[in-house]
Tab-separated table of C-alpha atoms in Angstrom:
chain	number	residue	atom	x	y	z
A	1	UNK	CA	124.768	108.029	100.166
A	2	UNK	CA	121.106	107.127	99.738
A	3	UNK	CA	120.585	105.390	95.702
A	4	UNK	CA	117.616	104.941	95.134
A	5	UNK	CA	115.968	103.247	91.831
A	6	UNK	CA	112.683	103.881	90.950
A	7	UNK	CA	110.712	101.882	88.492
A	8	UNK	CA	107.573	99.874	88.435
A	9	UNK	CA	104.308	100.187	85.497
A	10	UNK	CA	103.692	102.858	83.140
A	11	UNK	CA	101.241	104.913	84.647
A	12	UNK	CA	101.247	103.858	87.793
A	13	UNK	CA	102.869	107.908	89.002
A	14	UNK	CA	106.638	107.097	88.819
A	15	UNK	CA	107.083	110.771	87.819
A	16	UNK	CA	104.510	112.137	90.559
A	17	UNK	CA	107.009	109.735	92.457
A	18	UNK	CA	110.157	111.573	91.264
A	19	UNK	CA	109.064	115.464	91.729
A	20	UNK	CA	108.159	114.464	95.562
A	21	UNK	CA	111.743	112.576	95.582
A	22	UNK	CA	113.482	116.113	93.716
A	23	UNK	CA	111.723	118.182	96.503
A	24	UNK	CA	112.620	116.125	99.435
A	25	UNK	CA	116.279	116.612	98.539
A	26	UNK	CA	117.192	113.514	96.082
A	27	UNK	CA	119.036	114.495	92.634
A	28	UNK	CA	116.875	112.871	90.297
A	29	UNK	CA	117.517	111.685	86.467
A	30	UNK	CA	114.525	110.412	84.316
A	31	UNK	CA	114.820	107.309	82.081
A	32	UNK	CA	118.177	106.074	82.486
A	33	UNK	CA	119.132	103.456	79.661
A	34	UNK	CA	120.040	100.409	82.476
A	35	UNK	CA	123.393	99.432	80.577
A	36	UNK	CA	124.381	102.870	82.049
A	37	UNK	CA	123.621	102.130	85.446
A	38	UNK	CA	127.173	100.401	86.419
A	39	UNK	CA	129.113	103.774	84.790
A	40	UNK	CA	126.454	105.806	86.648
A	41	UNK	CA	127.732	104.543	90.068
A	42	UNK	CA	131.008	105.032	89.020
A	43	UNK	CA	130.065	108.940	88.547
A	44	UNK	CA	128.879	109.057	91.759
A	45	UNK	CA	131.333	107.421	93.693
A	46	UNK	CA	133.285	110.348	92.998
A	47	UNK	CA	130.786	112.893	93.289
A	48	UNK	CA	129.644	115.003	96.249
A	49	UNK	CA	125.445	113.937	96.004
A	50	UNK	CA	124.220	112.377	98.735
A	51	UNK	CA	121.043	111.417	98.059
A	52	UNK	CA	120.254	110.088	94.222
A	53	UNK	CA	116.930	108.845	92.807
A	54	UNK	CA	117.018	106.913	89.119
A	55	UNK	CA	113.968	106.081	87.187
A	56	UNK	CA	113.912	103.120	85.229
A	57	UNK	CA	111.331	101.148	82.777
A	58	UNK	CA	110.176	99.449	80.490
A	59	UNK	CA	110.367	103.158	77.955
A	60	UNK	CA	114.187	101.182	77.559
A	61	UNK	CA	113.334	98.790	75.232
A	62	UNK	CA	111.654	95.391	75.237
A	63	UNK	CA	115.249	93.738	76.796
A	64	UNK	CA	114.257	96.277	79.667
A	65	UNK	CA	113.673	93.318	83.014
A	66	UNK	CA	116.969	91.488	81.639
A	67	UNK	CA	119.487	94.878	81.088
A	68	UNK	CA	118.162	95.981	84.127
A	69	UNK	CA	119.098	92.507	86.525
A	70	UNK	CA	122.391	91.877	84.888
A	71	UNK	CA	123.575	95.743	85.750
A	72	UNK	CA	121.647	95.220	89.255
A	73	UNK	CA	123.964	92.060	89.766
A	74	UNK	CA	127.221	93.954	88.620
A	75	UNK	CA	126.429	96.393	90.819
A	76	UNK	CA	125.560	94.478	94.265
A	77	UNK	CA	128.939	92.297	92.828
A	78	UNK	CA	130.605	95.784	93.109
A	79	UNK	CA	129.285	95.739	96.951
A	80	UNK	CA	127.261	98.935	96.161
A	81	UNK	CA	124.659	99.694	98.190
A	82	UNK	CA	121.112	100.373	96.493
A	83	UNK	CA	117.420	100.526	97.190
A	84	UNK	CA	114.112	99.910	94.834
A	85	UNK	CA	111.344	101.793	94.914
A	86	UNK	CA	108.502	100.155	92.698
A	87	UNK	CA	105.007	101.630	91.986
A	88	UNK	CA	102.093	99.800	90.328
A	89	UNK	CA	98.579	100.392	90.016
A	90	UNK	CA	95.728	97.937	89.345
A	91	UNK	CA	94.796	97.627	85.176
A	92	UNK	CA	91.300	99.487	85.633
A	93	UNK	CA	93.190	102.658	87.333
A	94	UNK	CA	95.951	102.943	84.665
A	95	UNK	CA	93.703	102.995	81.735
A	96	UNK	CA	91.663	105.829	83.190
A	97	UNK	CA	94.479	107.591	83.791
A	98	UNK	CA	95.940	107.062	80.203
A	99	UNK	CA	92.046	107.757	79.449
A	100	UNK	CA	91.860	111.139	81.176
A	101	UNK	CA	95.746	112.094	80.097
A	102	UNK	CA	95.083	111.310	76.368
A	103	UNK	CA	98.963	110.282	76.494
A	104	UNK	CA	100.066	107.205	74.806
A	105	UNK	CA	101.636	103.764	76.584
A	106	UNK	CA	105.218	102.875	76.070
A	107	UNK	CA	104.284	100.258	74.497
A	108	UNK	CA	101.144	101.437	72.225
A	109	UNK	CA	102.806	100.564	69.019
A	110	UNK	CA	103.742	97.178	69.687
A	111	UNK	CA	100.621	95.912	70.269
A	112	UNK	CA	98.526	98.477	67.907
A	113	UNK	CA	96.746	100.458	70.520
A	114	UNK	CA	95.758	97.560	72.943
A	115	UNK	CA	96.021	99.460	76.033
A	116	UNK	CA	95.031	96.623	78.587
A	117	UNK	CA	97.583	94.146	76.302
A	118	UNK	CA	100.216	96.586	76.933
A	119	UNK	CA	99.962	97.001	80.526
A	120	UNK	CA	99.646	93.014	81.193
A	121	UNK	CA	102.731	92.330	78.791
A	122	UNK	CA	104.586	95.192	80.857
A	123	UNK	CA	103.543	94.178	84.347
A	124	UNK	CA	104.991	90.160	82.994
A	125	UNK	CA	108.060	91.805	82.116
A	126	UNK	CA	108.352	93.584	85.572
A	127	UNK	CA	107.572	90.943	87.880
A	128	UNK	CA	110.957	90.215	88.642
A	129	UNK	CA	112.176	93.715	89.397
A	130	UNK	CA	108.754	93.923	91.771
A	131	UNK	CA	109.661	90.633	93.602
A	132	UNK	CA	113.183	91.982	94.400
A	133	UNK	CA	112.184	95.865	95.334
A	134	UNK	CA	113.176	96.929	98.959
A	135	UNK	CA	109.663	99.157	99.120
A	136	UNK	CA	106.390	99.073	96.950
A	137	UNK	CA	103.541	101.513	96.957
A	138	UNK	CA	100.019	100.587	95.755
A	139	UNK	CA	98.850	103.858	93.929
A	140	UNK	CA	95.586	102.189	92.480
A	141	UNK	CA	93.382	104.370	95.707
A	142	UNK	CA	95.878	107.152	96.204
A	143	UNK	CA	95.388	110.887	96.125
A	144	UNK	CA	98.960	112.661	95.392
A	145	UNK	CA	98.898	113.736	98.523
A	146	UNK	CA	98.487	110.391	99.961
A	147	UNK	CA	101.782	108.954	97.597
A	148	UNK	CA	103.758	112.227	98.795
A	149	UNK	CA	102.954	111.500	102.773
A	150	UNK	CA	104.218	107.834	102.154
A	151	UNK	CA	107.072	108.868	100.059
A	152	UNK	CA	108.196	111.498	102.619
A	153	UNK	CA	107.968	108.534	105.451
A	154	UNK	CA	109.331	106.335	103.751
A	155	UNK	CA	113.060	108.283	102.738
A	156	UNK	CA	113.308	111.218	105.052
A	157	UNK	CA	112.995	108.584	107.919
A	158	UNK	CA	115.574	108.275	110.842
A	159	UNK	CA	118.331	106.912	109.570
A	160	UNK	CA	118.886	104.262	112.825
A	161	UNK	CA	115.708	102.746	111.872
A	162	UNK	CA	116.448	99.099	110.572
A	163	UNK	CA	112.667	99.075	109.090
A	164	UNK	CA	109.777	101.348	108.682
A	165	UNK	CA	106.455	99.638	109.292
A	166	UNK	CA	103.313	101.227	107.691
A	167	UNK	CA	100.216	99.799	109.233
A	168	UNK	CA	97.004	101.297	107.214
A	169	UNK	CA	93.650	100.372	107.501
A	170	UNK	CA	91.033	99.934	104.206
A	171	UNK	CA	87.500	99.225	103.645
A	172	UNK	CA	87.066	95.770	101.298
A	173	UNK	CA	84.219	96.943	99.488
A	174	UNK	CA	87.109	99.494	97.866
A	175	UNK	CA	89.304	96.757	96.807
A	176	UNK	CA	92.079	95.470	98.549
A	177	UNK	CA	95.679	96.748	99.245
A	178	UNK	CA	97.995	95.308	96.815
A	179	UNK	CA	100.729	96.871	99.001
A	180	UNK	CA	100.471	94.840	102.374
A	181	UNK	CA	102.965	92.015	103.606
A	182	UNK	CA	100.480	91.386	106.156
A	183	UNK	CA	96.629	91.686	106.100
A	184	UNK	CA	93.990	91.042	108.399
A	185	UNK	CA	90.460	91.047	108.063
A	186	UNK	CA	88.687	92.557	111.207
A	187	UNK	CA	84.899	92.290	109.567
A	188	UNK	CA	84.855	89.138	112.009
A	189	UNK	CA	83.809	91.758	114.735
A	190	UNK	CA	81.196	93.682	115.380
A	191	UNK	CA	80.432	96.736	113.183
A	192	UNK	CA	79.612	99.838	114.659
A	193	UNK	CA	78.136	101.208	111.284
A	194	UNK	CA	74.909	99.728	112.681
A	195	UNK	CA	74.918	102.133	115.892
A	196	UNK	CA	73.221	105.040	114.940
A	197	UNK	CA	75.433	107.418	117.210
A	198	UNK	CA	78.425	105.764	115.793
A	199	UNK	CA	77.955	105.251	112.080
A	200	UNK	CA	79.345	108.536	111.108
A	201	UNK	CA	82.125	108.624	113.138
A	202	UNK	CA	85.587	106.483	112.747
A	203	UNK	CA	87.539	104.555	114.388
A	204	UNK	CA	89.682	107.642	115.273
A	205	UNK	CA	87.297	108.252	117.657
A	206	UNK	CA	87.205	107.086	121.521
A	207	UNK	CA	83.383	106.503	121.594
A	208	UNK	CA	83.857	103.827	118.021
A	209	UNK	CA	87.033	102.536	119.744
A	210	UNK	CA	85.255	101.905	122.965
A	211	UNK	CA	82.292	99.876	121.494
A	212	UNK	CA	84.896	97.264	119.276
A	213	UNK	CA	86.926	96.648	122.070
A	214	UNK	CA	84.140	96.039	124.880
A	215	UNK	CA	84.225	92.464	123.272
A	216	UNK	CA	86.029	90.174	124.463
A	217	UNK	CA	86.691	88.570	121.025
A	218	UNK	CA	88.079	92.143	120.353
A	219	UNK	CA	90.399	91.824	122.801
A	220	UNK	CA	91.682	88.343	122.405
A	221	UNK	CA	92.579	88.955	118.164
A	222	UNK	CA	94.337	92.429	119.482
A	223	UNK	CA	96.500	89.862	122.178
A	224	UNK	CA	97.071	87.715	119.275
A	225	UNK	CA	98.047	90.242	116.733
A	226	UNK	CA	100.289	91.694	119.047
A	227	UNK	CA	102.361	88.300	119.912
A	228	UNK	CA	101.911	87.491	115.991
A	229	UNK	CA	103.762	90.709	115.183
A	230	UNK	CA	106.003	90.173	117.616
A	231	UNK	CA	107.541	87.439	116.089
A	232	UNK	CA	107.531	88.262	112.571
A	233	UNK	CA	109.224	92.083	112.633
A	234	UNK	CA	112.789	90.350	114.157
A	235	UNK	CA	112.455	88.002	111.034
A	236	UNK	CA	111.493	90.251	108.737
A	237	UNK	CA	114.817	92.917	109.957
A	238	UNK	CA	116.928	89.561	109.786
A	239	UNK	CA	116.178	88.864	105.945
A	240	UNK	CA	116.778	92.593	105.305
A	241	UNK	CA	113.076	94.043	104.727
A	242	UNK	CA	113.480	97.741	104.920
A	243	UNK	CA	109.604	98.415	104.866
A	244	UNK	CA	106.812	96.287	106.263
A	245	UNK	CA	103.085	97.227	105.639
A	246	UNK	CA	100.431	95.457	108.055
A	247	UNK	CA	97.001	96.148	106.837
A	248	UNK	CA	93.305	95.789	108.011
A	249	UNK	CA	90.817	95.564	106.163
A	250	UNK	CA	86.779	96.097	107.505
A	251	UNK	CA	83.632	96.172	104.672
A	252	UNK	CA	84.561	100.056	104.543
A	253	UNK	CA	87.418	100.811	106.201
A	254	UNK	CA	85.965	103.336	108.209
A	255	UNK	CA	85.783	102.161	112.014
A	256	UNK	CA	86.843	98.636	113.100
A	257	UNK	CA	89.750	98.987	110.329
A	258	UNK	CA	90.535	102.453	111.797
A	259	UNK	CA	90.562	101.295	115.200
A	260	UNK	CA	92.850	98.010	115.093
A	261	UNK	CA	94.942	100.488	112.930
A	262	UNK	CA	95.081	102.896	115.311
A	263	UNK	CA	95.645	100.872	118.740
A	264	UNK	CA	98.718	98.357	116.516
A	265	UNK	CA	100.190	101.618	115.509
A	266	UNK	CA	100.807	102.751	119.066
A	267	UNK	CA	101.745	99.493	120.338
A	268	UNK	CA	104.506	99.681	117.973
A	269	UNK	CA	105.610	103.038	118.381
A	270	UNK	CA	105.515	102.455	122.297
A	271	UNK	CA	108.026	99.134	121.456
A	272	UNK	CA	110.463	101.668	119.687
A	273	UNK	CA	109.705	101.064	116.170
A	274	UNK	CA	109.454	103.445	113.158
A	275	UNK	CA	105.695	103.783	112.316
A	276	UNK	CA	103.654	105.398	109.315
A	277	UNK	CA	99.719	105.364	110.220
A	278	UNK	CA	97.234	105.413	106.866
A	279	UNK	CA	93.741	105.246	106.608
A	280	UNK	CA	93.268	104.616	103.038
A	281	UNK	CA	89.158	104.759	103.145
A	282	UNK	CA	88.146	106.771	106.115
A	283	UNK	CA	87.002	110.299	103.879
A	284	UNK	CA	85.098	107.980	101.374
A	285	UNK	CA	81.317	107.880	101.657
């Protein structure tokens, strides 16, 4: 049985989260109280669902982060077998969103209408779940269509796949991903934006691929990455890490981004792994 819990800020698309989870097969239930969570399981041990996704936050109560780790704790004392899905967002992107919603934060009251008080009080409060989730999504630059593709790789994934490794490429000058384990910054090389026949294509293309790796700097960091990653994905599958995301980041994500993206994401398919390409910046002007 795949249990997933889903929690993470208020606004950050938990329920945009849950309708792609409902559709993908996953009996979902909004807004569980936490104390419930241990009787939940119980439910289910006995049921006939094989795939359930909870959503939990901070719309519990202010005792939220603490309910939620003790029944987290009887649960893995229990030996049940879980996952965490957590969301955020950056501050600026959840108040337009509350902003072009008109809908009111959990937490409104409590601090008399202080949006950006609420949201830093809630993300405090949710640090702990965040440092202890099996997969997190950055939503703060993603189109619904982009959360659904990662959501859909992420849980409909083969199931002899010890980890799922995300490699996505971004431009800095959008902000940087808050979702990455690892993150390299390729804007050490040079930058086809200044060849005219290159500067509106991407890194998806041969010709853009074919002028960042003709140096040989190039093609000493891609060695390097490669024996880098090399040693950290056996570490990361020993300590348990279901999802690892490598990123790289160029000034706008568009084509030497793109193409370290593209060539580490066939390495790693090549060496057998599970592998979710993203290129968070490439439509952007």
């Amino acid at each position: 049985m795949q249990f997933l819990i889903v929690t993470g800020l208020s606004g950050s698309g938990k329920s945009c989260a849950m309708n792609i989870l409902e559709d993908i097969g996953f009996y979902c239930i909004d807004n569980l109280p936490p104390q419930l969570l241990p009787k939940f399981v119980d439910v289910c041990r006995d049921g006939k669902m094989d795939k359930i996704a909870l959503a939990v936050d901070i719309r519990s109560g202010d005792m939220f982060s603490e309910e939620i780790l003790h029944s987290l704790e009887e649960m893995k004392n229990e030996h049940f077998d879980f996952k965490m899905l957590y969301l955020e967002s950056s501050d600026e992107v959840i108040i337009k969103r509350y902003k072009e919603t008109r809908r009111k934060h959990p937490l409104d009251s409590e601090f008399n209408g202080s949006l950006l008080k609420a949201i830093r009080y809630e993300r405090e409060k949710l640090n702990s779940l965040r440092e202890i989730a099996d997969y997190f999504i950055d939503t703060s630059y993603l189109k619904s269509s982009q959360l659904k593709e990662s959501i859909v790789n992420l849980f409909l994934k083969n199931s002899n796949e010890s980890i799922l490794i995300k490699v996505m490429s971004f431009g800095f000058k959008y902000g940087a991903s808050a979702e990455t384990d690892l993150v390299f910054d390729v804007r050490c090389l040079p930058n086809p934006y200044y060849i005219p026949e290159l500067k509106f294509l991407t890194g998806k293309d041969q010709e853009v691929r074919d002028y960042v790796m003709q140096f040989e700097q190039s093609q000493i960091l891609l060695e390097k990455l490669k024996d880098l990653i090399d040693f950290l994905i056996p570490l990361y599958i020993s300590e348990g890490k279901s999802q690892l995301v490598i990123g790289f980041g160029c000034t706008g994500g568009k084509h030497r981004s793109v193409t370290f993206t593209e060539l580490i994401s066939r390495y790693l398919i090549e060496k057998g792994y599970g592998v979710h390409k993203a290129h968070r910046d490439i439509t952007k002007n």
